[in-house]
Coordinates of C-alpha atoms in Angstrom, one line a residue:
M1 CA -33.6 -0.3 -4.3
K2 CA -32.6 0.6 -7.9
E3 CA -34.2 -2.6 -9.3
A4 CA -37.5 -1.7 -7.5
L5 CA -37.4 1.8 -8.9
A6 CA -36.7 0.5 -12.4
H7 CA -39.6 -2.0 -12.1
R8 CA -41.9 0.8 -10.9
T9 CA -40.9 3.1 -13.7
S10 CA -41.5 0.3 -16.3
A11 CA -44.9 -0.4 -14.8
A12 CA -45.9 3.2 -14.9
E13 CA -44.9 3.6 -18.6
A14 CA -47.0 0.5 -19.4
A15 CA -50.0 2.0 -17.6
G16 CA -50.0 5.0 -19.9
A17 CA -48.9 8.6 -19.9
A18 CA -51.6 9.9 -17.6
A19 CA -50.8 7.4 -14.9
A20 CA -47.1 7.9 -15.3
A21 CA -47.5 11.6 -14.8
D22 CA -48.6 11.3 -11.2
T23 CA -46.6 8.1 -10.3
Q24 CA -43.5 9.4 -8.7
A25 CA -40.1 7.8 -8.7
G26 CA -40.1 8.5 -4.9
C27 CA -42.8 7.6 -2.5
P28 CA -46.5 8.4 -3.1
A29 CA -48.7 9.7 -0.4
L30 CA -50.1 6.9 1.8
K31 CA -53.6 7.1 3.3
S32 CA -53.3 8.4 6.8
D33 CA -55.0 10.5 9.4
S34 CA -52.8 13.4 8.4
R35 CA -55.7 14.7 6.3
L36 CA -57.7 15.2 9.5
T37 CA -54.9 16.9 11.6
P38 CA -56.3 18.6 14.7
F39 CA -55.8 22.3 14.7
T40 CA -54.7 24.9 17.2
I41 CA -57.2 27.3 18.9
L42 CA -56.5 30.8 20.0
T43 CA -58.9 32.0 22.6
G44 CA -58.4 35.0 24.9
G45 CA -54.8 35.3 23.7
S46 CA -53.6 31.8 24.7
R47 CA -52.5 29.1 22.3
S48 CA -53.4 25.4 23.0
A49 CA -54.0 22.3 20.9
A50 CA -57.4 21.0 21.7
T51 CA -60.8 19.9 20.5
V52 CA -62.9 22.9 19.7
A53 CA -65.6 24.1 22.1
L54 CA -67.7 26.1 19.8
L55 CA -68.7 29.6 20.8
S56 CA -72.1 31.0 20.3
D57 CA -72.7 34.0 18.0
H58 CA -73.0 36.2 21.1
S59 CA -69.6 35.3 22.5
P60 CA -67.1 38.2 22.7
D61 CA -64.3 35.8 22.2
S62 CA -63.1 34.4 18.9
K63 CA -61.5 31.2 17.7
M64 CA -58.7 30.8 15.2
I65 CA -58.5 27.7 13.2
K66 CA -55.4 26.4 11.6
N67 CA -55.8 25.5 8.0
G68 CA -52.3 25.6 6.6
H69 CA -52.8 24.7 3.0
H70 CA -50.3 26.9 1.2
H71 CA -47.7 26.0 -1.3
H72 CA -44.4 25.8 0.7
H73 CA -45.8 23.1 3.1
Q74 CA -46.2 20.7 0.2
V75 CA -44.1 17.6 0.4
N76 CA -41.6 17.1 -2.5
T77 CA -40.3 13.8 -3.8
A78 CA -37.0 13.0 -5.6
A79 CA -38.9 13.3 -8.9
G80 CA -40.4 16.7 -8.0
K81 CA -43.5 18.1 -6.4
D82 CA -46.3 15.6 -6.0
A83 CA -49.6 17.4 -6.7
G84 CA -51.5 14.6 -4.8
T85 CA -49.4 14.5 -1.7
T86 CA -51.0 15.6 1.5
P87 CA -49.2 18.4 3.3
G88 CA -47.2 17.2 6.2
T89 CA -47.1 13.5 5.1
A90 CA -43.8 11.9 5.9
A91 CA -41.7 10.1 3.3
C92 CA -42.2 6.3 3.4
S93 CA -39.8 3.4 3.0
P94 CA -39.5 1.6 -0.4
E95 CA -41.3 -1.5 0.8
K96 CA -44.4 0.6 1.6
R97 CA -44.6 2.0 -1.9
R98 CA -47.8 1.1 -3.7
R99 CA -49.8 2.2 -6.8
R100 CA -51.6 5.4 -6.2
I101 CA -55.4 5.3 -6.1
R102 CA -57.0 7.7 -8.5
V103 CA -60.5 8.9 -7.7
W104 CA -63.1 10.5 -9.9
C105 CA -65.9 12.9 -8.9
D106 CA -68.2 14.9 -11.2
G107 CA -71.0 17.3 -11.0
C108 CA -72.4 20.7 -11.7
Y109 CA -70.8 22.4 -8.7
D110 CA -73.0 25.4 -9.1
M111 CA -73.0 27.7 -6.1
V112 CA -70.2 25.7 -4.5
H113 CA -70.8 25.4 -0.8
Y114 CA -69.2 23.4 2.1
G115 CA -71.5 20.4 1.2
H116 CA -69.6 20.1 -2.1
S117 CA -66.3 20.6 -0.4
N118 CA -67.1 17.9 2.2
Q119 CA -68.0 15.4 -0.6
L120 CA -64.7 16.1 -2.2
R121 CA -62.9 15.8 1.1
Q122 CA -64.5 12.3 1.7
A123 CA -63.6 11.3 -1.9
K124 CA -60.0 12.3 -1.5
A125 CA -59.8 10.3 1.7
M126 CA -60.7 7.2 -0.3
G127 CA -57.7 7.5 -2.5
D128 CA -54.6 9.5 -3.3
Y129 CA -55.3 11.7 -6.3
L130 CA -58.7 13.3 -6.9
I131 CA -59.9 14.3 -10.3
V132 CA -63.1 16.3 -10.5
G133 CA -65.2 16.6 -13.7
V134 CA -67.3 19.7 -14.1
H135 CA -70.2 19.9 -16.5
T136 CA -70.7 22.6 -19.1
D137 CA -73.5 25.2 -18.9
S138 CA -75.3 23.6 -21.9
E139 CA -75.3 20.1 -20.3
I140 CA -76.7 21.5 -17.0
A141 CA -79.3 23.5 -18.8
K142 CA -80.4 20.4 -20.7
H143 CA -80.7 18.1 -17.7
K144 CA -81.5 20.4 -14.8
G145 CA -82.1 24.0 -15.9
P146 CA -79.9 27.2 -15.9
P147 CA -76.9 27.3 -13.7
V148 CA -76.3 30.3 -11.4
F149 CA -72.6 30.5 -12.3
T150 CA -70.9 30.2 -15.7
Q151 CA -68.8 27.2 -16.5
A152 CA -65.6 29.2 -16.3
E153 CA -66.6 30.4 -12.8
R154 CA -67.4 26.9 -11.7
Y155 CA -64.2 25.4 -13.0
K156 CA -62.1 27.9 -11.0
M157 CA -64.2 27.5 -7.9
V158 CA -63.6 23.7 -7.9
R159 CA -59.9 24.2 -8.5
A160 CA -59.7 26.4 -5.4
I161 CA -60.9 23.5 -3.1
K162 CA -57.8 22.2 -1.4
W163 CA -58.6 18.5 -1.8
V164 CA -58.9 18.7 -5.6
D165 CA -55.8 17.7 -7.6
E166 CA -57.1 18.1 -11.1
V167 CA -60.2 19.5 -12.8
V168 CA -61.6 18.1 -16.1
E169 CA -63.6 20.9 -17.9
G170 CA -66.7 19.9 -19.8
A171 CA -67.1 16.4 -18.2
P172 CA -70.0 14.4 -19.6
Y173 CA -73.2 14.5 -17.5
V174 CA -73.5 10.7 -17.5
T175 CA -70.5 9.0 -15.8
T176 CA -69.3 6.1 -17.9
L177 CA -66.5 3.5 -17.7
Q178 CA -65.0 5.1 -20.7
T179 CA -64.5 8.3 -18.7
L180 CA -63.0 6.5 -15.8
D181 CA -60.6 4.6 -18.1
K182 CA -59.7 7.8 -20.0
Y183 CA -58.4 9.4 -16.8
N184 CA -57.0 6.2 -15.3
C185 CA -59.4 6.4 -12.3
D186 CA -60.1 3.3 -10.2
F187 CA -63.6 4.4 -9.2
C188 CA -65.9 7.3 -8.9
V189 CA -67.4 8.7 -5.7
H190 CA -70.8 10.4 -5.2
G191 CA -73.0 11.3 -2.3
D192 CA -75.8 9.1 -1.0
D193 CA -78.4 10.9 -3.1
I194 CA -79.3 10.3 -6.8
T195 CA -78.5 12.3 -9.9
L196 CA -80.9 11.9 -12.9
T197 CA -80.7 12.7 -16.6
V198 CA -83.4 14.6 -18.4
D199 CA -85.0 11.2 -19.1
G200 CA -85.0 10.3 -15.4
K201 CA -82.2 7.7 -15.6
D202 CA -79.5 7.3 -12.9
T203 CA -76.3 9.0 -14.3
Y204 CA -74.1 6.5 -12.3
E205 CA -75.9 3.3 -13.4
E206 CA -73.1 2.0 -15.6
V207 CA -70.3 2.4 -13.1
K208 CA -72.5 1.1 -10.3
K209 CA -73.1 -2.2 -12.2
S210 CA -69.4 -2.5 -12.9
G211 CA -68.4 -2.2 -9.2
R212 CA -66.5 1.0 -9.8
Y213 CA -68.7 3.2 -7.7
R214 CA -68.2 4.4 -4.1
E215 CA -70.6 6.4 -1.9
C216 CA -70.0 9.1 0.7
K217 CA -72.4 10.7 3.1
R218 CA -74.3 13.8 2.0
T219 CA -73.7 16.8 4.2
Q220 CA -76.8 17.5 6.2
G221 CA -78.2 21.1 6.5
V222 CA -77.2 22.6 3.2
S223 CA -78.1 22.4 -0.5
T224 CA -78.1 24.7 -3.5
T225 CA -81.9 24.6 -3.4
D226 CA -81.9 25.8 0.2
L227 CA -79.4 28.6 -0.5
V228 CA -81.5 29.8 -3.5
G229 CA -84.5 29.8 -1.2
R230 CA -82.7 31.9 1.4
M231 CA -81.8 34.4 -1.3
L232 CA -85.4 34.6 -2.6
L233 CA -86.5 35.6 0.8
M234 CA -84.5 38.8 0.2
T235 CA -86.5 39.8 -2.9
K236 CA -89.3 41.5 -0.9
A237 CA -87.2 44.7 -0.5
H238 CA -86.7 44.9 -4.2
H239 CA -90.2 44.0 -5.5
S240 CA -92.7 46.0 -3.5
N241 CA -95.3 45.5 -6.1
I242 CA -95.8 41.9 -5.1
D243 CA -98.7 41.3 -2.8
S244 CA -97.3 40.6 0.7
S245 CA -99.6 37.7 1.6
D246 CA -99.1 36.0 -1.8
Y247 CA -95.3 36.6 -1.6
Q248 CA -95.1 35.1 1.9
Q249 CA -96.9 32.0 0.8
H250 CA -94.8 31.8 -2.3
T251 CA -91.5 32.0 -0.4
D252 CA -92.7 29.7 2.4
N253 CA -93.5 27.0 -0.1
F254 CA -90.3 27.2 -2.0
G255 CA -88.3 24.0 -1.7
K256 CA -90.8 22.5 0.7
K257 CA -93.6 21.1 -1.4
G258 CA -91.9 17.7 -2.0
H259 CA -90.6 15.1 0.4
S260 CA -87.3 14.1 -1.2
P261 CA -84.7 13.4 1.5
W262 CA -82.0 14.4 -1.0
T263 CA -83.3 17.9 -1.9
G264 CA -85.0 18.7 1.4
V265 CA -82.8 20.4 4.0
S266 CA -82.4 19.8 7.7
Q267 CA -81.0 22.4 10.0
F268 CA -77.2 22.7 9.9
L269 CA -75.5 21.9 13.3
Q270 CA -71.9 22.7 13.7
T271 CA -69.7 20.3 15.6
S272 CA -66.0 20.3 16.5
Q273 CA -65.5 17.2 14.3
K274 CA -66.7 19.0 11.2
I275 CA -64.2 21.8 11.7
I276 CA -61.4 19.4 12.5
Q277 CA -62.0 17.5 9.3
F278 CA -61.8 20.8 7.3
A279 CA -58.8 22.2 9.1
S280 CA -55.2 21.1 8.7
G281 CA -53.3 22.5 11.7
Q282 CA -50.2 24.1 10.1
E283 CA -48.4 26.7 12.2
P284 CA -46.7 29.7 10.6
Q285 CA -43.2 28.8 9.5
P286 CA -40.0 30.9 9.7
G287 CA -39.9 33.2 6.7
D288 CA -43.7 33.2 6.2
T289 CA -45.4 36.5 5.5
I290 CA -48.5 36.6 7.7
I291 CA -51.4 38.4 5.9
Y292 CA -54.7 39.3 7.5
V293 CA -58.0 39.8 5.7
A294 CA -61.4 40.2 7.2
G295 CA -65.0 40.3 6.2
A296 CA -68.3 38.3 5.9
F297 CA -67.2 36.0 3.0
D298 CA -70.9 35.2 2.6
L299 CA -71.9 32.7 0.0
F300 CA -68.2 32.0 -0.6
H301 CA -67.8 32.6 -4.4
I302 CA -65.4 33.2 -7.3
G303 CA -65.0 36.9 -6.3
H304 CA -63.6 35.8 -2.9
V305 CA -61.4 33.2 -4.6
D306 CA -59.9 35.7 -7.0
F307 CA -59.3 38.1 -4.1
L308 CA -57.6 35.4 -1.9
E309 CA -55.5 34.2 -4.9
A310 CA -54.4 37.8 -5.5
V311 CA -53.4 38.2 -1.9
H312 CA -51.6 34.8 -2.0
K313 CA -49.4 36.1 -4.8
L314 CA -48.2 39.1 -2.8
A315 CA -45.6 37.0 -0.9
E316 CA -43.3 34.1 -1.7
K317 CA -44.4 32.2 1.4
P318 CA -47.8 33.7 2.3
Y319 CA -49.7 32.6 5.5
I320 CA -53.2 34.0 5.1
I321 CA -55.5 34.5 8.1
V322 CA -59.2 35.2 7.4
G323 CA -61.2 37.0 10.1
L324 CA -64.9 36.1 9.9
H325 CA -67.4 38.6 11.4
F326 CA -70.2 37.3 13.5
D327 CA -73.7 37.3 11.9
Q328 CA -74.9 40.2 14.0
E329 CA -72.0 42.3 12.9
V330 CA -72.5 41.4 9.2
N331 CA -76.2 42.3 9.5
R332 CA -75.3 45.6 11.0
Y333 CA -73.3 46.8 8.1
K334 CA -75.0 44.8 5.3
G335 CA -78.6 45.0 6.4
K336 CA -81.6 43.1 4.8
N337 CA -81.3 39.4 5.6
Y338 CA -77.6 39.2 5.3
P339 CA -75.6 37.1 5.9
I340 CA -77.3 34.4 3.9
M341 CA -75.0 31.8 5.5
N342 CA -74.4 31.8 9.2
V343 CA -70.9 32.1 10.7
H344 CA -70.5 28.3 11.2
E345 CA -71.4 27.6 7.5
R346 CA -69.1 30.4 6.3
T347 CA -66.3 29.0 8.4
L348 CA -66.3 25.6 6.6
S349 CA -66.6 27.3 3.2
V350 CA -63.5 29.5 3.8
L351 CA -61.5 26.6 5.4
A352 CA -62.0 24.6 2.2
C353 CA -60.1 27.2 0.2
R354 CA -56.5 26.2 -0.7
Y355 CA -55.3 29.8 -0.3
V356 CA -56.4 30.1 3.4
S357 CA -54.1 29.1 6.3
E358 CA -56.2 30.1 9.3
V359 CA -59.7 31.3 10.2
V360 CA -60.7 33.5 13.1
I361 CA -64.3 32.9 14.0
G362 CA -65.9 36.1 15.3
A363 CA -63.1 38.4 14.4
P364 CA -63.4 42.0 15.8
F365 CA -64.7 44.4 13.3
A366 CA -61.9 46.9 13.9
V367 CA -58.4 45.7 13.1
T368 CA -56.7 46.7 16.3
K369 CA -53.1 46.9 17.4
D370 CA -53.7 44.0 19.8
L371 CA -55.0 41.9 17.0
L372 CA -52.0 42.7 14.7
D373 CA -49.5 42.1 17.6
H374 CA -51.2 38.9 18.7
F375 CA -51.0 37.3 15.2
K376 CA -47.7 39.0 14.3
V377 CA -49.4 40.3 11.1
D378 CA -47.0 41.6 8.4
L379 CA -49.7 42.8 6.0
V380 CA -53.4 43.7 6.1
C381 CA -55.3 43.4 2.8
H382 CA -58.7 44.7 1.7
G383 CA -60.4 44.5 -1.7
K384 CA -61.8 47.2 -3.9
T385 CA -65.2 47.0 -2.2
E386 CA -66.5 49.6 0.2
I387 CA -65.0 49.7 3.7
Y388 CA -68.0 50.1 6.1
P389 CA -67.4 52.3 9.2
D390 CA -67.4 50.9 12.8
K391 CA -70.4 51.4 15.1
D392 CA -69.0 54.7 16.2
G393 CA -68.3 55.8 12.7
S394 CA -64.6 55.3 12.9
D395 CA -62.4 53.6 10.3
P396 CA -61.9 49.9 11.2
Y397 CA -58.6 49.9 9.3
A398 CA -57.1 53.0 11.0
E399 CA -54.4 51.1 12.9
P400 CA -52.9 49.2 9.9
R401 CA -53.1 52.5 7.9
R402 CA -51.1 54.2 10.7
E403 CA -48.5 51.4 10.6
G404 CA -48.3 51.5 6.8
I405 CA -49.2 47.8 6.4
L406 CA -52.6 48.2 4.8
R407 CA -52.8 47.3 1.1
T408 CA -55.8 47.5 -1.3
V409 CA -55.8 44.5 -3.6
D410 CA -57.5 44.6 -7.0
S411 CA -58.5 41.0 -8.0
V412 CA -60.0 42.3 -11.3
N413 CA -63.2 40.6 -10.3
S414 CA -66.1 42.8 -9.3
L415 CA -68.5 40.0 -8.4
T416 CA -70.1 40.4 -5.0
T417 CA -72.6 38.5 -2.9
D418 CA -75.2 41.2 -3.8
A419 CA -74.6 40.5 -7.5
I420 CA -75.2 36.8 -7.0
V421 CA -78.5 37.5 -5.2
Q422 CA -79.4 39.7 -8.2
R423 CA -78.7 36.8 -10.6
I424 CA -81.1 34.7 -8.6
I425 CA -83.8 37.3 -8.4
K426 CA -83.6 38.0 -12.1
N427 CA -84.2 34.4 -13.0
R428 CA -86.4 33.5 -10.0
L429 CA -89.1 31.6 -11.9
L430 CA -86.5 29.6 -13.8
F431 CA -84.7 28.5 -10.7
E432 CA -87.9 27.6 -8.9
A433 CA -89.1 25.5 -11.9
R434 CA -85.7 23.8 -12.0
N435 CA -85.6 22.9 -8.3
Q436 CA -89.3 21.8 -8.3
K437 CA -88.7 19.5 -11.3
K438 CA -85.6 18.1 -9.6
E439 CA -87.5 17.2 -6.5
A440 CA -90.4 15.8 -8.4
N441 CA -88.1 13.4 -10.2
E442 CA -86.4 12.4 -7.0
I443 CA -89.7 11.6 -5.3
A444 CA -90.8 9.5 -8.3
V445 CA -87.5 7.5 -8.0
I446 CA -88.0 7.0 -4.3
Q447 CA -91.5 5.7 -4.8
A448 CA -90.3 3.3 -7.5
M449 CA -87.6 2.0 -5.2
K450 CA -90.1 1.6 -2.4
R451 CA -92.4 -0.4 -4.7
Q452 CA -89.5 -2.6 -5.8
E453 CA -88.5 -3.3 -2.2
E454 CA -92.1 -4.2 -1.3
E455 CA -92.4 -6.6 -4.2
K456 CA -89.1 -8.3 -3.2
T457 CA -90.4 -8.6 0.4
K458 CA -93.6 -10.3 -0.8
E459 CA -91.6 -12.7 -3.0
R460 CA -89.3 -13.6 -0.1
A461 CA -92.4 -14.2 2.1
Q462 CA -94.0 -16.4 -0.5
A463 CA -90.8 -18.4 -0.9
V464 CA -90.8 -19.2 2.8
L465 CA -94.4 -20.4 2.7

């Protein structure tokens, strides 16, 4: 045992400081199905472990999804807390120890959505330690056009995704072997689409040729282009001087002129498997402080992250339950075309956040005594934003106020979903030009690939003759 540990330590030192930093003297996390732990559902007040039967937006019931990613469930080794260890992974025997696989992902991660999170989830499942490189504003502007969020906002958003172990700020736009070697990464992972430089070159060409490239499935039904399009549909209420017929044609054509399978969006269809993959299944533990927050959490953004992080800091062992309102409820108090993302999309976005332990899908608008007793809530939190009244004009937080457990949390971040929409509207033409250019480049690449395949087919046919 001691000889094995000594040999392991020596090997780690020889591999370099970065590799040694995350190679524990104890046991590294082994790849297992613990990353996809089934969760517990609460429906109608009963608790049962099962596969989810999704409820429609019109259902009066709600589902609670166990997420369980908060700090005190992390597994510790003899050498200290392992940042790359999956919560709930049991310690392994010495003979099962192996070198940890370090995975690299990179990208813009602008307007982070559940598609980005799902890519990072798949990448983490291919190894043990996930490093994510995020590009600067200037690099994105050079190759794609202006980002919606600043680089500081994007860095923090990616750090909040529970599968991410480390973030590299200002990562180069083109992925090279030098970058992989610098961070001791075995390979990089990207979706089954293509990323091009301003010159139209594949940014992963070098690592693909070297065999250090892995591919994961792109999440169908969502893209940044699609989300921007949804927001632009909301500009009609703010720009009444635009001719209605021209405006309708303008918005109808947005994101639909090209035929790229990568930028084009199909309809999102929620399944129980998608939710299981995002949820972790942790129950509240003795000594946990159960904290309840509720809202739309639409276009899950840095303002939400800062709020949830501030809530997380209120207790030594927080267990945060997020109640998501159904689409009809959100539209009632927000108006216009809100929510921009439907309740199923918002569920995955919130589940991907490392500060969230559970999600209640279709939470009641009023925080009632039954709800507080059912979940054994210790604290109810709300941000500095306006509290909308219930349908009858009553205060939805009257009960937690009466019990003295309501707390207003100031995250020192005033960003709202409305503010994000305003960013898009303000730079509408720039974002349209950016996305149209992106799709045009993708179509050109697809056509070139098709021609190459046709030429190869002809050559094979001639060889047979």
